[in-house]
Coordinates of C-alpha atoms in Angstrom, one line a residue:
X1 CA 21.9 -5.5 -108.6
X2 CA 23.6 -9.0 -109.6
X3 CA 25.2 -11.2 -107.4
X4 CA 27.8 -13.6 -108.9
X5 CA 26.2 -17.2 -108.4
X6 CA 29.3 -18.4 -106.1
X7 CA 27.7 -15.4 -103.4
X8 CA 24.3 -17.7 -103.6
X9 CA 25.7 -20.9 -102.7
X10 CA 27.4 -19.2 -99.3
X11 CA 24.2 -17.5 -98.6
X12 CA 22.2 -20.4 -98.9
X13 CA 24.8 -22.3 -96.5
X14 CA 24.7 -19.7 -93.8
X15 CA 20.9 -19.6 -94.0
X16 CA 21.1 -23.7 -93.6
X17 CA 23.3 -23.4 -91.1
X18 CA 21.3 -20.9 -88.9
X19 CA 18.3 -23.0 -89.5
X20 CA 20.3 -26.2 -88.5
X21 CA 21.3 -24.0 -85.1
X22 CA 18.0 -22.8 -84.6
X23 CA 16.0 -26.5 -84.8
X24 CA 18.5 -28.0 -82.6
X25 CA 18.5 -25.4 -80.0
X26 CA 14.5 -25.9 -80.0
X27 CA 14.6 -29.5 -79.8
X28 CA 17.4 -29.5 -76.9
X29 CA 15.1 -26.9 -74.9
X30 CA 12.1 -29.8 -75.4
X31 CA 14.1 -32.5 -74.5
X32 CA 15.3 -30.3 -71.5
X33 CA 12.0 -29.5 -70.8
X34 CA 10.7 -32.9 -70.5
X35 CA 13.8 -33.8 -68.1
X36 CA 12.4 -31.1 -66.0
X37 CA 9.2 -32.0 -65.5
X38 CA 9.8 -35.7 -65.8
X39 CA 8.0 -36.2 -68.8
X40 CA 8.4 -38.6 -71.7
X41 CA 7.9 -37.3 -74.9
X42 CA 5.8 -39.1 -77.5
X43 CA 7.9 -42.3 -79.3
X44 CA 7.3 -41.2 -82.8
X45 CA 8.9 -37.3 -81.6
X46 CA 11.7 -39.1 -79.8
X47 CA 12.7 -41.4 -82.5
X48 CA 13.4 -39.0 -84.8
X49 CA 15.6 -36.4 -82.6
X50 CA 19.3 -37.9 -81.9
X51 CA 20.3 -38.4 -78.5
X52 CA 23.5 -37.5 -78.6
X53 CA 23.4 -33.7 -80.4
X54 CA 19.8 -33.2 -80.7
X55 CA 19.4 -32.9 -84.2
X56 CA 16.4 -33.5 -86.1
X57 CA 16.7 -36.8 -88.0
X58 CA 13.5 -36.6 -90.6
X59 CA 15.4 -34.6 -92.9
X60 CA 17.1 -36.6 -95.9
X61 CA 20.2 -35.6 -95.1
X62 CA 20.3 -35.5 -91.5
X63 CA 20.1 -39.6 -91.7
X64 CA 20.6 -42.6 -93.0
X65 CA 18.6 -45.8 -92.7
X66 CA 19.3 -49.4 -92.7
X67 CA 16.8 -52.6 -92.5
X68 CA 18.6 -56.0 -91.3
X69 CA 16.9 -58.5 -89.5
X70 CA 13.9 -56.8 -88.1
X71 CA 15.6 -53.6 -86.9
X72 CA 15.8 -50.7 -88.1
X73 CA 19.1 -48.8 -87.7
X74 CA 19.0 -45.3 -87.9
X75 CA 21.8 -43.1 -88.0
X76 CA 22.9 -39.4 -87.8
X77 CA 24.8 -37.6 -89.9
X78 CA 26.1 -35.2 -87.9
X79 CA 27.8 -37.1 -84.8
X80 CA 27.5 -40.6 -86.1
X81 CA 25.6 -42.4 -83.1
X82 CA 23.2 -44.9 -84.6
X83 CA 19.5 -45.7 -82.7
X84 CA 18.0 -48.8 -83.3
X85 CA 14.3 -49.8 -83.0
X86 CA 13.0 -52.9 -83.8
X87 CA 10.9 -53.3 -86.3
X88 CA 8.7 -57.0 -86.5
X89 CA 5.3 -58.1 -88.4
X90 CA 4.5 -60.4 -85.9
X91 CA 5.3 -57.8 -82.4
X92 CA 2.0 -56.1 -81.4
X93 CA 1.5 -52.2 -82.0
X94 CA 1.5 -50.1 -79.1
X95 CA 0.3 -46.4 -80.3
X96 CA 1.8 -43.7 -78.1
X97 CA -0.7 -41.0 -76.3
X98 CA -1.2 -38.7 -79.1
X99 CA -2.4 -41.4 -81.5
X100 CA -4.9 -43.2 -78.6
X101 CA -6.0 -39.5 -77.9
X102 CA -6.9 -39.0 -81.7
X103 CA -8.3 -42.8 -82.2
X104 CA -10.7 -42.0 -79.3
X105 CA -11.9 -38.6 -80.6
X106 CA -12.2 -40.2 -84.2
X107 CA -14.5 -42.5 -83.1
X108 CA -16.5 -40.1 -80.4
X109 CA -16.9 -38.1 -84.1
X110 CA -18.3 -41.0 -85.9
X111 CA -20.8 -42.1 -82.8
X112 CA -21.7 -37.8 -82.3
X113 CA -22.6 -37.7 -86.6
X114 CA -24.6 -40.8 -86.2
X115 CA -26.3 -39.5 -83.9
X116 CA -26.9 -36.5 -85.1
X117 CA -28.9 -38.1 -88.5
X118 CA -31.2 -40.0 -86.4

């Protein structure tokens, strides 16, 4: 069976499009979630969902990016809001939970191997 190649394009756009629906009802159930139980989720996870319509932003072409002046503007595609973070050498680096969690079991690794040879 042969479908014409104009049938592949509106396939591939419906499959988009239900994948498009199905990420940002996930991502509006986790932020609703995390407004339930008071929550905050992790700053690298809320940076890249937009607060307006809950969209994921990683994507190419979910988002644009734009450097000026020590900020980084981010903005969506979809609904147009913008988020801006700001983004300088000289500010000190606060890792979220996640990333202290893994630095602190990397290291607990290192000191349990060490051991371990002696």
């Amino acid at each position: 069976m042969l479908i014409a190649h104009n049938e592949w394009s509106s396939v591939d756009l419906t499959c988009m499009a239900i994948q498009q629906s199905l990420c940002r009802n996930a991502l509006r159930q986790l932020v609703t979630l995390g407004e339930k139980s008071h929550t905050r989720l992790a700053p690298l996870l809320r940076r890249t969902v937009c607060q307006k319509c809950h969209t994921l932003l990683a994507c190419p072409k979910g988002t644009k990016l734009r450097f000026r002046s020590q900020r980084m503007r981010c903005w969506c595609a979809f609904c147009g809001t913008t988020q801006t973070t700001i983004v300088d050498k000289n500010r000190a680096w606060n890792p979220s939970y996640p990333e202290l969690f893994l630095a602190a079991s990397s290291e607990e690794d290192c000191r349990g191997d060490k051991s371990d040879q002696n």
